[in-house]
Tab-separated table of C-alpha atoms in Angstrom:
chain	number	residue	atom	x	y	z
N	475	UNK	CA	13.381	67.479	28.906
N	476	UNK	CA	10.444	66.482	30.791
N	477	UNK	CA	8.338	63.126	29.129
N	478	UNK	CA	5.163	63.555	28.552
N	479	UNK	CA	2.226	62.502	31.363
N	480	UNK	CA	0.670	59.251	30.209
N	481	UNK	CA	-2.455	58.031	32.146
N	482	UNK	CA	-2.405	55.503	34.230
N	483	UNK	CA	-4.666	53.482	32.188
N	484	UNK	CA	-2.709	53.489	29.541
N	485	UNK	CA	0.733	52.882	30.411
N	486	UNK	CA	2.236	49.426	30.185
N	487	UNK	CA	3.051	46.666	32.821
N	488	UNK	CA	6.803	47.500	32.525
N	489	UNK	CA	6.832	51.325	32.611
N	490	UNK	CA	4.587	51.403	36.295
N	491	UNK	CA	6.349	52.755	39.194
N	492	UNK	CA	6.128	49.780	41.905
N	493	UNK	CA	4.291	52.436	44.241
N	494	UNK	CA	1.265	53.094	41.285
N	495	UNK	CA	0.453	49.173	40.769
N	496	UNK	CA	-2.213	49.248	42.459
N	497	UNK	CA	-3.798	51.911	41.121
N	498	UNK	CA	-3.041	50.667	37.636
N	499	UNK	CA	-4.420	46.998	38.722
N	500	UNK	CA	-7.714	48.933	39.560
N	501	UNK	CA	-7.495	50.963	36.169
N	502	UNK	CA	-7.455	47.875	34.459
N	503	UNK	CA	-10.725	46.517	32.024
N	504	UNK	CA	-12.288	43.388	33.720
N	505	UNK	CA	-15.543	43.234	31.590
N	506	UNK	CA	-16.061	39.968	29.385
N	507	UNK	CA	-15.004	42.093	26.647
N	508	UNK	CA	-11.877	43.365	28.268
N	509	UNK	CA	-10.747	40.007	29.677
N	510	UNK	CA	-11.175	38.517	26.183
N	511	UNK	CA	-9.540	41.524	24.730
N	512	UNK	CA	-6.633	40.783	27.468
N	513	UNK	CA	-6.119	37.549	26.128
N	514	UNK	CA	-6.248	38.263	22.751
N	515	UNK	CA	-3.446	40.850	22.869
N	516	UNK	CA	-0.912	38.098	24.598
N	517	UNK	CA	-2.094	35.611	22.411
N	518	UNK	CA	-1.044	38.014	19.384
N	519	UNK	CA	2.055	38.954	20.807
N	520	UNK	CA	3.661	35.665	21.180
N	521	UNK	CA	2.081	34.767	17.861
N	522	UNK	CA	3.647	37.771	16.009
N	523	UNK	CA	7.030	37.045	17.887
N	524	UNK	CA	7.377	33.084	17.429
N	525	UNK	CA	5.110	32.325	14.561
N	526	UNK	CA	4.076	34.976	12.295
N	527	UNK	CA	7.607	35.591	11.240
N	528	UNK	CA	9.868	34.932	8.629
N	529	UNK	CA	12.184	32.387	9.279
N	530	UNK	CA	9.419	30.110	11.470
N	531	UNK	CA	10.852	26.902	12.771
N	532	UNK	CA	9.314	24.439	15.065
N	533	UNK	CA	10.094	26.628	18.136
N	534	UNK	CA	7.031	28.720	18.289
N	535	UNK	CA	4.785	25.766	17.820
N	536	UNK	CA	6.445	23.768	20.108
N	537	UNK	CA	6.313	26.159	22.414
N	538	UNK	CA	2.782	27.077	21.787
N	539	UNK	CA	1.639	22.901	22.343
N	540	UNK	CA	3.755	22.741	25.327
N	541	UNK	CA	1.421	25.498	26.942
N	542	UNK	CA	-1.479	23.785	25.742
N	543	UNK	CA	-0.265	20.354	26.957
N	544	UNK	CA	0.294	22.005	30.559
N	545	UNK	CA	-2.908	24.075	30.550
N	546	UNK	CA	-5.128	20.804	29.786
N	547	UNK	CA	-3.115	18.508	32.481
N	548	UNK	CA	-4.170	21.022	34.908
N	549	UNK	CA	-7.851	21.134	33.588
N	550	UNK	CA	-7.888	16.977	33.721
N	551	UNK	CA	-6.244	17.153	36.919
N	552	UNK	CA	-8.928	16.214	39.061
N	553	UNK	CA	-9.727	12.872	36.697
N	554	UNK	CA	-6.116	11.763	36.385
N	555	UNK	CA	-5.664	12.095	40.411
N	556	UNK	CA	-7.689	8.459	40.346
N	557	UNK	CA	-4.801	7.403	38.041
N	558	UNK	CA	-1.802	7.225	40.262
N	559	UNK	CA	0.161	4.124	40.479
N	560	UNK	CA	-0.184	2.885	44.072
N	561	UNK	CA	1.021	0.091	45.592
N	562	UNK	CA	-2.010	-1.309	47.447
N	563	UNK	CA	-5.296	-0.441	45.902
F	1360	UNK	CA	-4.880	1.242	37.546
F	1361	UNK	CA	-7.686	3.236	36.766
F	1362	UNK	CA	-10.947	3.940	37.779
F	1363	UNK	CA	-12.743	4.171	34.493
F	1364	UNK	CA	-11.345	3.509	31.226
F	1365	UNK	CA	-13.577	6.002	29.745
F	1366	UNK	CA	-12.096	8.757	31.704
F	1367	UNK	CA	-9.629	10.039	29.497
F	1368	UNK	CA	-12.890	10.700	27.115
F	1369	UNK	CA	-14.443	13.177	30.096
F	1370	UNK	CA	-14.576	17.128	29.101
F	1371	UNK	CA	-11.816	19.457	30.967
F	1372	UNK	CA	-13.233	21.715	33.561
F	1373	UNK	CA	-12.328	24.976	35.434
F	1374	UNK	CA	-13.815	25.295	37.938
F	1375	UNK	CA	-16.969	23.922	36.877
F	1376	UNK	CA	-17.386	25.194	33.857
F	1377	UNK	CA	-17.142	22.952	30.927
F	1378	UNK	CA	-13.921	23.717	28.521
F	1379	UNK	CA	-15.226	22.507	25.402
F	1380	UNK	CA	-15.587	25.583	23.435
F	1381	UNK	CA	-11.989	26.588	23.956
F	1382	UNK	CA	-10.646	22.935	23.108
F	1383	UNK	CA	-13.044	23.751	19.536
F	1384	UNK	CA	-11.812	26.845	18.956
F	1385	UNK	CA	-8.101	25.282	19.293
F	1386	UNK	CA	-7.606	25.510	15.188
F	1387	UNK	CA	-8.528	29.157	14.911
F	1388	UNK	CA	-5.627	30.038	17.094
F	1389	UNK	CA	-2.972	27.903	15.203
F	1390	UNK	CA	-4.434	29.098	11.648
F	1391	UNK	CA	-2.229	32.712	10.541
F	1392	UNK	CA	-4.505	35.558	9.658
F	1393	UNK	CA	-4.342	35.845	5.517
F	1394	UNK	CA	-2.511	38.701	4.734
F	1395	UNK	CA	-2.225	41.127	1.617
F	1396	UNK	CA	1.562	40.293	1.220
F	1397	UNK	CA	2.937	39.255	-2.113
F	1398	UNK	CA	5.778	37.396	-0.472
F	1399	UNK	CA	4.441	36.060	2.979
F	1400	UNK	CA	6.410	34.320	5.716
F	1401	UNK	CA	7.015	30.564	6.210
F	1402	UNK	CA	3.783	29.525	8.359
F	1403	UNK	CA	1.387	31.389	6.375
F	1404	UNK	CA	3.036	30.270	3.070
F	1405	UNK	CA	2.901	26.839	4.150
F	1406	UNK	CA	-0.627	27.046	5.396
F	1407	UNK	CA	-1.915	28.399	2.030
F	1408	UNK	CA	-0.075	25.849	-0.130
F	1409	UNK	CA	-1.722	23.133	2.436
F	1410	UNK	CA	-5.329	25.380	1.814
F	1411	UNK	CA	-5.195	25.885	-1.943
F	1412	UNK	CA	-4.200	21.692	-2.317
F	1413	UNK	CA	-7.408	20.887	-0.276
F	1414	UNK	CA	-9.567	22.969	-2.009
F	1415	UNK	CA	-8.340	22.033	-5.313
F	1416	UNK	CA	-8.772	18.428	-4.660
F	1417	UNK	CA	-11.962	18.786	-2.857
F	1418	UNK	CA	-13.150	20.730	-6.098
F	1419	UNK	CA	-12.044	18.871	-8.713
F	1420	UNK	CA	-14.733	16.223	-9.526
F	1421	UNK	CA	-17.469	19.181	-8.262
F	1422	UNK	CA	-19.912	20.705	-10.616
F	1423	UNK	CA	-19.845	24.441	-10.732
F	1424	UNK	CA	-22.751	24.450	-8.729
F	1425	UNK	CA	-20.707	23.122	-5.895
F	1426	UNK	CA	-17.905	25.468	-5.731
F	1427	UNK	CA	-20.101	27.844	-3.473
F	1428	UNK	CA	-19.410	24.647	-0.763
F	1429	UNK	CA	-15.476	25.513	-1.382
F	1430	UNK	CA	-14.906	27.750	1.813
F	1431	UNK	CA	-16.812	25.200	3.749
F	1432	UNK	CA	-15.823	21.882	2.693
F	1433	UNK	CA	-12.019	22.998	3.205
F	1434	UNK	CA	-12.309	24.980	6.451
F	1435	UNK	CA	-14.301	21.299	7.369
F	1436	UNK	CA	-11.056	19.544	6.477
F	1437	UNK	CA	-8.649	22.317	7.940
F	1438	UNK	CA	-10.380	22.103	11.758
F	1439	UNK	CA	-11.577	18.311	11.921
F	1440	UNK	CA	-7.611	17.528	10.836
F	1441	UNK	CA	-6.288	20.071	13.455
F	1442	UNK	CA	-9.038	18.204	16.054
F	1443	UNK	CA	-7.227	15.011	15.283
F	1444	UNK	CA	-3.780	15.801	15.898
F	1445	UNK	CA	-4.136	18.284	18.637
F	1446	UNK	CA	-5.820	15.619	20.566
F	1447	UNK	CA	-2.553	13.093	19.872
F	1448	UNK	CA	-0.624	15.365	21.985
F	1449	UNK	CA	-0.674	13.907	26.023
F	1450	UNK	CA	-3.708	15.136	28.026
F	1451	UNK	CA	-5.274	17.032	24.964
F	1452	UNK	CA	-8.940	16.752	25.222
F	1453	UNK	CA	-9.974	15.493	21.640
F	1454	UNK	CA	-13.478	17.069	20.630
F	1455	UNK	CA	-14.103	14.484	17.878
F	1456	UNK	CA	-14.330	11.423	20.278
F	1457	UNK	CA	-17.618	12.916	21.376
F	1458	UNK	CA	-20.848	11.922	19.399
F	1459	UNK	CA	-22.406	15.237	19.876
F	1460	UNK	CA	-19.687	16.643	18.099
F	1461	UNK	CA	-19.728	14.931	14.967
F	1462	UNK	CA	-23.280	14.740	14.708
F	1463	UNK	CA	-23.579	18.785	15.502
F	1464	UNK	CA	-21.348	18.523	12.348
F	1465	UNK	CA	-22.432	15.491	9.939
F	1466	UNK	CA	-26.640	15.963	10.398
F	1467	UNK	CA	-26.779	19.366	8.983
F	1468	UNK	CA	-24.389	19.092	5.989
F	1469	UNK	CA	-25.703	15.557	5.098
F	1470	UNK	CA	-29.213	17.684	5.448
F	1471	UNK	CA	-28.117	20.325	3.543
F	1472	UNK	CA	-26.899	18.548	0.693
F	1473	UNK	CA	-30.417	16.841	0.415
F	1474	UNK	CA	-32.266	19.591	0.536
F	1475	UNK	CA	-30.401	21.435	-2.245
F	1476	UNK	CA	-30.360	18.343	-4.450
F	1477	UNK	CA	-34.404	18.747	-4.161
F	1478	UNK	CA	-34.940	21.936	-4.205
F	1479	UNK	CA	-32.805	22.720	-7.167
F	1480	UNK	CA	-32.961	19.211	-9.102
F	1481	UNK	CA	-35.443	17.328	-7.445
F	1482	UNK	CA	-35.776	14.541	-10.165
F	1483	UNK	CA	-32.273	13.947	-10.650
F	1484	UNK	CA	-31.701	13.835	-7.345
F	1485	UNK	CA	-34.716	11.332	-6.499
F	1486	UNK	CA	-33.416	9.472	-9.322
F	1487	UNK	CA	-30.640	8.906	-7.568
F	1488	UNK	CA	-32.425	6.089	-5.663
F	1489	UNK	CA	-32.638	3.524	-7.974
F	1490	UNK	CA	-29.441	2.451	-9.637
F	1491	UNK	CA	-29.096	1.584	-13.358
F	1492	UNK	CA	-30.251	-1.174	-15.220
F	1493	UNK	CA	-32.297	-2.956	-11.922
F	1494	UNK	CA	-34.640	-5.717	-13.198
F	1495	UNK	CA	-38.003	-4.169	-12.820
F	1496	UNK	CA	-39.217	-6.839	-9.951
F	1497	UNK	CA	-37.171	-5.730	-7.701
F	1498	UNK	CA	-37.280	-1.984	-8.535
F	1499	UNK	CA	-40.040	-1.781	-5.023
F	1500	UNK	CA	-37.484	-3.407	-2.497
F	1501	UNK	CA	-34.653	-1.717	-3.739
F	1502	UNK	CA	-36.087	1.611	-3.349
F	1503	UNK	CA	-36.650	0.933	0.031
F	1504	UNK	CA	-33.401	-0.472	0.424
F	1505	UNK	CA	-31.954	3.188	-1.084
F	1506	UNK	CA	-33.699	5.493	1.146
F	1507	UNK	CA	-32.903	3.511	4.040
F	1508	UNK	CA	-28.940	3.922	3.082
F	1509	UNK	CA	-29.971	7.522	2.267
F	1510	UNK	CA	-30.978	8.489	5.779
F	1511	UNK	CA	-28.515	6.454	7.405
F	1512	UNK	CA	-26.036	8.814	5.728
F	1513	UNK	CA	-25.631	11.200	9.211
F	1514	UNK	CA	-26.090	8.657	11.560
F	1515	UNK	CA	-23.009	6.911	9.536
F	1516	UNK	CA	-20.711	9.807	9.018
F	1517	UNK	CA	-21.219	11.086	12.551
F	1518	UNK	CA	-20.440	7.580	14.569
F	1519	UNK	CA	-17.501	6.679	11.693
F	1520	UNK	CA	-15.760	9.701	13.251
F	1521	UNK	CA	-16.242	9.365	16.531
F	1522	UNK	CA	-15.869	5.599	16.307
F	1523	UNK	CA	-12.716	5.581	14.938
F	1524	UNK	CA	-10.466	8.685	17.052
F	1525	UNK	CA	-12.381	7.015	20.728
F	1526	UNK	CA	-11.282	3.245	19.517
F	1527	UNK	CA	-7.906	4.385	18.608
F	1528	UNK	CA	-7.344	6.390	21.668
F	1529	UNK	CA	-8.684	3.605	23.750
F	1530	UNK	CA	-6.465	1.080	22.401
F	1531	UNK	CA	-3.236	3.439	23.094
F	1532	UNK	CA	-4.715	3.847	26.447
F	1533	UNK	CA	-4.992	-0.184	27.413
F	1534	UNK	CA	-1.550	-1.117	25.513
F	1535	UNK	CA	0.505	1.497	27.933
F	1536	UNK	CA	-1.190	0.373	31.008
F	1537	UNK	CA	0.229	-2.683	30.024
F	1538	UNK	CA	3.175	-1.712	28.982
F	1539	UNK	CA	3.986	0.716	32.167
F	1540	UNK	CA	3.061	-2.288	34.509
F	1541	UNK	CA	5.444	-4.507	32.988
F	1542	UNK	CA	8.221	-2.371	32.062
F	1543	UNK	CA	9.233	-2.253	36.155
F	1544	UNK	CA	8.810	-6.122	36.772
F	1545	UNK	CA	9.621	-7.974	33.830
F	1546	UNK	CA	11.074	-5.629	31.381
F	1547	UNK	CA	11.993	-8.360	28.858
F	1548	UNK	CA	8.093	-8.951	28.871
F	1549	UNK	CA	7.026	-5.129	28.139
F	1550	UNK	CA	9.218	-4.780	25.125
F	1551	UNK	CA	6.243	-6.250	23.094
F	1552	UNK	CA	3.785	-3.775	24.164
F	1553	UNK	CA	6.114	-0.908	23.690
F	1554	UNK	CA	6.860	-1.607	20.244
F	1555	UNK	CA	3.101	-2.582	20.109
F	1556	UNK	CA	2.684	1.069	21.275
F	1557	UNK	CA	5.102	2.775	18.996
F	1558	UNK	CA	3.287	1.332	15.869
F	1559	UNK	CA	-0.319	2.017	17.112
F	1560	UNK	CA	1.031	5.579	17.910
F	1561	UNK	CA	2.158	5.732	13.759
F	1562	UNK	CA	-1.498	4.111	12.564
F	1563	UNK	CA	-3.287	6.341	14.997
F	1564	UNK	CA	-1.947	9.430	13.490
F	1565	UNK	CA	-2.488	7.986	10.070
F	1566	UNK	CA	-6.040	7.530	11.372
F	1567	UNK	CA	-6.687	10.535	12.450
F	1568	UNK	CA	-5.795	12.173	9.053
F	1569	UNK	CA	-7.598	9.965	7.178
F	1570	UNK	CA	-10.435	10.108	9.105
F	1571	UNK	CA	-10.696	14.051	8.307
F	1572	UNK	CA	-10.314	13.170	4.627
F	1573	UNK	CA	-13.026	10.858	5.222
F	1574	UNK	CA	-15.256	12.898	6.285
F	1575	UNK	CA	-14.825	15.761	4.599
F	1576	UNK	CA	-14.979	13.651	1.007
F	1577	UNK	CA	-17.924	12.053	1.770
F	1578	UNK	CA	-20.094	15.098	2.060
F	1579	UNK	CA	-18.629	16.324	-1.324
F	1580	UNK	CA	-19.347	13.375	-2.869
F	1581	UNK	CA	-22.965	13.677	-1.161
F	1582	UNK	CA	-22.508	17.202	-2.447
F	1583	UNK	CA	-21.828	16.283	-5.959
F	1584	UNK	CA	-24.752	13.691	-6.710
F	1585	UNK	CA	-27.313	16.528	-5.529
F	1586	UNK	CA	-25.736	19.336	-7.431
Protein backbone atom coordinates (compact mmCIF):
# COMPACT_ATOMS: atom_id res chain seq x y z
CA UNK A 1 0.00 0.00 0.00
CA UNK A 2 1.34 3.15 -1.20
CA UNK A 3 1.92 6.10 1.88
CA UNK A 4 0.51 8.99 1.39
CA UNK A 5 2.54 12.19 -0.42
CA UNK A 6 3.54 14.60 2.33
CA UNK A 7 5.02 18.00 1.21
CA UNK A 8 8.20 18.75 1.48
CA UNK A 9 7.58 21.44 3.88
CA UNK A 10 6.14 19.49 6.11
CA UNK A 11 7.94 16.41 6.56
CA UNK A 12 10.43 15.98 9.37
CA UNK A 13 14.32 16.08 9.56
CA UNK A 14 14.41 12.24 9.90
CA UNK A 15 11.92 11.10 7.23
CA UNK A 16 13.98 13.33 4.16
CA UNK A 17 15.53 11.34 1.52
CA UNK A 18 19.39 12.50 1.61
CA UNK A 19 18.86 13.54 -2.20
CA UNK A 20 15.64 16.16 -1.14
CA UNK A 21 17.71 18.07 1.76
CA UNK A 22 18.25 20.64 0.01
CA UNK A 23 15.17 21.34 -1.17
CA UNK A 24 13.69 20.87 2.28
CA UNK A 25 16.60 23.30 3.77
CA UNK A 26 15.16 25.91 1.23
CA UNK A 27 11.45 25.00 2.27
CA UNK A 28 12.30 25.82 5.60
CA UNK A 29 10.74 29.27 7.63
CA UNK A 30 13.68 31.73 8.28
CA UNK A 31 11.53 34.82 9.27
CA UNK A 32 12.03 36.21 12.97
CA UNK A 33 8.91 34.50 13.63
CA UNK A 34 9.92 31.18 12.21
CA UNK A 35 13.41 31.13 13.73
CA UNK A 36 11.83 31.87 17.13
CA UNK A 37 9.16 29.38 16.40
CA UNK A 38 12.26 26.90 15.53
CA UNK A 39 13.58 27.32 18.79
CA UNK A 40 10.68 27.13 20.65
CA UNK A 41 9.67 23.70 19.32
CA UNK A 42 13.31 22.14 20.47
CA UNK A 43 13.14 23.93 23.49
CA UNK A 44 9.63 22.14 24.17
CA UNK A 45 10.72 18.94 23.11
CA UNK A 46 13.54 18.38 25.40
CA UNK A 47 11.42 20.06 28.05
CA UNK A 48 8.46 17.62 27.60
CA UNK A 49 11.04 14.66 27.41
CA UNK A 50 13.44 15.47 30.51
CA UNK A 51 11.39 17.78 32.62
CA UNK A 52 7.78 17.92 32.20
CA UNK A 53 7.42 14.34 33.19
CA UNK A 54 6.52 12.29 35.90
CA UNK A 55 9.20 10.84 37.63
CA UNK A 56 11.65 14.22 37.12
CA UNK A 57 15.04 13.83 38.68
CA UNK A 58 17.96 16.09 38.46
CA UNK A 59 18.86 14.79 34.94
CA UNK A 60 16.88 17.11 32.83
CA UNK A 61 18.01 20.11 34.76
CA UNK A 62 21.34 19.17 34.83
CA UNK A 63 21.35 18.67 31.54
CA UNK A 64 19.50 21.75 30.69
CA UNK A 65 22.42 24.09 32.95
CA UNK A 66 25.12 22.20 31.35
CA UNK A 67 23.90 23.67 27.89
CA UNK A 68 23.54 26.91 29.36
CA UNK A 69 26.96 26.79 31.09
CA UNK A 70 28.54 25.87 27.52
CA UNK A 71 26.43 28.33 25.51
CA UNK A 72 27.57 31.38 27.87
CA UNK A 73 31.47 30.21 27.92
CA UNK A 74 31.28 30.56 24.30
CA UNK A 75 29.43 34.00 24.46
CA UNK A 76 32.29 35.26 27.20
CA UNK A 77 34.82 33.73 25.14
CA UNK A 78 36.36 36.63 23.77
CA UNK A 79 36.73 38.31 27.57
CA UNK A 80 38.06 35.17 29.23
CA UNK A 81 40.80 34.76 26.26
CA UNK A 82 42.72 37.76 28.41
CA UNK A 83 42.44 35.24 31.30
CA UNK A 84 44.82 32.49 30.43
CA UNK A 85 47.48 31.53 32.77
CA UNK A 86 50.78 32.33 31.02
CA UNK A 87 54.00 32.04 32.09
CA UNK A 88 55.56 35.40 31.18
CA UNK A 89 53.14 38.24 31.05
CA UNK B 1 46.18 37.11 35.86
CA UNK B 2 43.66 39.18 34.51
CA UNK B 3 43.18 42.12 32.70
CA UNK B 4 40.28 43.67 34.52
CA UNK B 5 38.72 42.44 37.53
CA UNK B 6 35.50 43.79 36.45
CA UNK B 7 35.39 41.63 33.46
CA UNK B 8 33.53 38.83 34.60
CA UNK B 9 30.66 41.68 35.21
CA UNK B 10 30.77 42.53 31.12
CA UNK B 11 27.40 41.47 29.09
CA UNK B 12 27.79 38.21 26.70
CA UNK B 13 27.81 38.98 23.06
CA UNK B 14 27.17 37.21 19.68
CA UNK B 15 28.40 38.61 17.42
CA UNK B 16 27.84 42.00 18.51
CA UNK B 17 24.76 41.93 19.69
CA UNK B 18 24.23 42.27 23.33
CA UNK B 19 22.74 38.90 25.11
CA UNK B 20 21.04 40.41 27.89
CA UNK B 21 17.51 39.79 27.10
CA UNK B 22 18.02 36.08 26.72
CA UNK B 23 20.16 35.84 30.07
CA UNK B 24 16.54 37.79 31.57
CA UNK B 25 14.34 35.69 30.09
CA UNK B 26 16.46 32.61 31.63
CA UNK B 27 13.51 31.95 34.45
CA UNK B 28 10.67 31.75 31.98
CA UNK B 29 12.29 28.78 30.38
CA UNK B 30 12.97 26.82 33.68
CA UNK B 31 9.32 27.76 35.08
CA UNK B 32 6.62 24.56 33.80
CA UNK B 33 3.58 25.88 32.05
CA UNK B 34 0.49 25.51 34.79
CA UNK B 35 -1.56 22.91 33.73
CA UNK B 36 -5.32 21.83 34.32
CA UNK B 37 -4.19 18.44 35.88
CA UNK B 38 -5.56 17.34 39.20
CA UNK B 39 -2.51 15.21 39.85
CA UNK B 40 0.53 16.98 38.09
CA UNK B 41 4.08 15.69 37.72
CA UNK B 42 7.07 16.23 40.06
CA UNK B 43 8.56 19.68 38.65
CA UNK B 44 5.37 21.37 38.32
CA UNK B 45 4.14 20.02 41.72
CA UNK B 46 7.16 21.19 43.29
CA UNK B 47 7.11 24.54 41.61
CA UNK B 48 3.53 25.27 42.80
CA UNK B 49 4.11 24.20 46.42
CA UNK B 50 7.37 26.64 46.16
CA UNK B 51 4.62 29.42 44.38
CA UNK B 52 1.64 29.03 46.71
CA UNK B 53 4.40 29.29 50.03
CA UNK B 54 5.66 32.66 48.54
CA UNK B 55 2.55 34.06 47.93
CA UNK B 56 1.11 33.06 51.12
CA UNK B 57 3.88 34.55 53.05
CA UNK B 58 4.20 37.55 50.94
CA UNK B 59 0.33 38.02 51.66
CA UNK B 60 -0.03 37.43 54.99
CA UNK B 61 0.55 40.75 56.86
CA UNK B 62 -1.15 42.54 53.43
CA UNK B 63 -4.39 44.35 53.59
CA UNK B 64 -6.95 43.19 51.12
CA UNK B 65 -6.19 46.03 49.16
CA UNK B 66 -2.83 44.55 48.46
CA UNK B 67 -3.64 41.19 47.26
CA UNK B 68 -4.12 42.65 43.63
CA UNK B 69 0.09 43.01 44.05
CA UNK B 70 -0.04 38.98 44.63
CA UNK B 71 0.87 37.87 40.96
CA UNK B 72 3.51 40.50 40.98
CA UNK B 73 5.20 40.49 44.18
CA UNK B 74 5.68 36.55 43.78
CA UNK B 75 6.60 36.34 40.08
CA UNK B 76 9.25 39.35 41.58
CA UNK B 77 10.52 36.73 44.02
CA UNK B 78 10.26 33.66 41.54
CA UNK B 79 12.72 35.49 38.68
CA UNK B 80 15.09 37.75 40.94
CA UNK B 81 15.74 34.16 42.98
CA UNK B 82 16.20 32.23 39.65
CA UNK B 83 18.67 35.48 38.58
CA UNK B 84 20.66 34.66 41.65
CA UNK B 85 21.35 31.15 41.32
CA UNK B 86 21.56 30.85 37.63
CA UNK B 87 24.33 33.29 37.78
CA UNK B 88 26.26 30.89 40.61
CA UNK B 89 26.68 28.44 37.93
CA UNK B 90 30.51 29.04 36.08
CA UNK B 91 30.42 31.64 33.26
CA UNK B 92 26.63 32.49 33.82
CA UNK B 93 26.17 36.08 33.14
CA UNK B 94 24.23 37.33 36.33
CA UNK B 95 21.67 40.19 35.30
CA UNK B 96 21.30 41.46 38.89
CA UNK B 97 25.00 42.65 39.26
CA UNK B 98 24.04 45.38 36.84
CA UNK B 99 22.56 48.70 38.30
CA UNK B 100 20.34 49.24 35.40
CA UNK B 101 18.76 46.17 36.20
CA UNK B 102 17.66 46.62 39.57
CA UNK B 103 16.80 50.07 39.22
CA UNK B 104 14.60 49.19 35.83
CA UNK B 105 13.04 47.04 38.65
CA UNK B 106 13.11 48.89 42.22
CA UNK B 107 12.17 52.79 40.78
CA UNK B 108 8.86 51.89 39.42
CA UNK B 109 7.46 49.59 42.16
CA UNK B 110 8.89 51.86 44.96
CA UNK B 111 6.93 54.60 42.60
CA UNK B 112 4.06 52.72 42.34
CA UNK B 113 3.50 52.00 45.79
CA UNK B 114 3.64 55.85 46.49
CA UNK B 115 1.48 56.82 44.18
CA UNK B 116 -1.31 54.41 45.22
CA UNK B 117 -0.80 55.21 48.90
CA UNK B 118 -1.78 58.97 47.66
CA UNK B 119 -4.06 58.54 45.40
CA UNK B 120 -6.20 56.19 47.35
CA UNK B 121 -5.27 57.31 51.09
CA UNK B 122 -3.40 60.28 50.74
CA UNK B 123 -3.55 61.34 54.50
CA UNK B 124 -2.70 58.15 55.91
CA UNK B 125 -0.15 57.73 53.77
CA UNK B 126 1.44 61.37 54.32
CA UNK B 127 0.97 60.59 57.83
CA UNK B 128 3.22 58.15 57.50
CA UNK B 129 6.04 60.74 57.76
CA UNK B 130 6.07 61.63 61.10
CA UNK B 131 6.33 58.84 63.61
CA UNK B 132 4.34 58.65 66.89
CA UNK B 133 4.60 60.51 69.87
CA UNK B 134 7.66 63.08 68.38
CA UNK B 135 8.07 66.09 70.73
CA UNK B 136 6.55 68.86 68.77
CA UNK B 137 10.09 70.89 68.35
CA UNK B 138 11.41 68.68 66.39
CA UNK B 139 8.29 67.66 64.39
CA UNK B 140 10.03 70.34 61.26
CA UNK B 141 13.48 68.45 61.08
CA UNK B 142 12.11 65.21 61.33
CA UNK B 143 9.85 65.62 58.51
CA UNK B 144 12.57 66.46 56.49
CA UNK B 145 14.52 63.77 57.78
CA UNK B 146 11.34 61.27 56.61
CA UNK B 147 10.99 62.33 53.13
CA UNK B 148 14.54 62.24 52.61
CA UNK B 149 14.49 58.30 53.74
CA UNK B 150 11.27 58.21 51.66
CA UNK B 151 12.89 58.99 48.33
CA UNK B 152 15.96 57.28 49.05
CA UNK B 153 13.76 54.17 49.08
CA UNK B 154 14.73 53.19 45.07
CA UNK B 155 17.99 54.44 45.07
CA UNK B 156 18.42 51.95 48.27
CA UNK B 157 16.64 48.89 47.08
CA UNK B 158 18.18 49.10 43.63
CA UNK B 159 22.12 49.44 44.75
CA UNK B 160 21.35 46.82 47.95
CA UNK B 161 20.83 44.31 45.11
CA UNK B 162 23.28 44.97 42.94
CA UNK B 163 25.71 45.71 45.75
CA UNK B 164 25.47 42.66 47.32
CA UNK B 165 25.41 39.66 44.13
CA UNK B 166 28.70 42.09 42.33
CA UNK B 167 30.60 42.11 45.97
CA UNK B 168 29.96 38.52 46.46
CA UNK B 169 30.92 37.49 43.04
CA UNK B 170 33.95 39.64 43.23
CA UNK B 171 35.18 38.22 46.33
CA UNK B 172 34.83 34.47 44.83
CA UNK B 173 36.60 35.86 41.91
CA UNK B 174 39.92 37.33 43.94
CA UNK B 175 39.97 34.26 46.57
CA UNK B 176 40.41 31.60 43.46
CA UNK B 177 42.96 33.64 41.75
CA UNK B 178 44.62 33.15 44.80
CA UNK B 179 43.90 30.02 45.42
CA UNK B 180 44.72 28.63 41.67
CA UNK B 181 48.18 30.46 41.91
CA UNK B 182 49.12 28.79 44.95
CA UNK B 183 47.66 25.48 44.66
CA UNK B 184 50.72 24.60 41.89
CA UNK B 185 53.64 26.16 44.02
CA UNK B 186 52.97 25.84 47.52
CA UNK B 187 50.00 23.69 47.91
CA UNK B 188 50.24 23.54 51.73
CA UNK B 189 49.76 27.44 51.39
CA UNK B 190 46.45 27.32 49.08
CA UNK B 191 44.57 25.03 51.38
CA UNK B 192 43.44 28.25 53.25
CA UNK B 193 41.99 29.90 50.34
CA UNK B 194 40.27 26.82 49.15
CA UNK B 195 38.46 26.21 52.19
CA UNK B 196 38.16 30.09 52.25
CA UNK B 197 36.46 29.45 48.85
CA UNK B 198 34.25 26.57 49.74
CA UNK B 199 32.58 28.64 52.59
CA UNK B 200 32.19 31.92 50.56
CA UNK B 201 30.69 29.61 47.82
CA UNK B 202 27.90 28.36 50.85
CA UNK B 203 27.30 32.30 52.11
CA UNK B 204 27.14 33.43 48.53
CA UNK B 205 24.31 31.20 47.73
CA UNK B 206 22.72 32.04 51.02
CA UNK B 207 23.15 35.60 49.75
CA UNK B 208 21.76 35.37 46.81
CA UNK B 209 18.46 33.94 48.25
CA UNK B 210 18.19 36.26 50.74
CA UNK B 211 18.82 38.98 48.75
CA UNK B 212 15.57 38.05 46.56
CA UNK B 213 13.63 37.84 49.83
CA UNK B 214 14.98 41.12 50.48
CA UNK B 215 13.87 42.69 47.92
CA UNK B 216 10.86 41.39 47.22
CA UNK B 217 9.68 42.05 51.17
CA UNK B 218 10.62 45.35 51.17
CA UNK B 219 8.31 46.54 48.47
CA UNK B 220 5.42 44.69 50.29
CA UNK B 221 6.13 46.19 53.26
CA UNK B 222 6.32 49.61 51.17
CA UNK B 223 3.16 48.10 49.75
CA UNK B 224 1.43 47.62 52.98
CA UNK B 225 1.97 51.15 54.73
CA UNK B 226 0.33 52.80 51.47
CA UNK B 227 -2.53 50.42 51.19
Amino acid sequence: MADKVVPIKEQKLMDVKLGQLPSWLAARDYSAQGIFLGFKAGYDRFFNKYINVKNAGIGGFAMLMTGYVILSYTWSYSHLKTERIRKYH
Amino acid sequence: MMTNLFNQFEIPQMFGTKMTLITLLLPLMLTPQPTNRLSTNRTYTLTKWMLKEITKHLMLPTSKNGFKWAPLLTSLLLMLLTLNIVGMFPYTFTPTTQLSVNMALALPLWLATVLIGLRTQPTKSMAHLLPEGTPTLLIPTLIVIESISLLIRPIALGVRLTANLTAGHLLLQLISTAALSTIKMIPTLSLLPTVLLILLMVLEFAVAIIQAYVFTLLTCLYLQENT
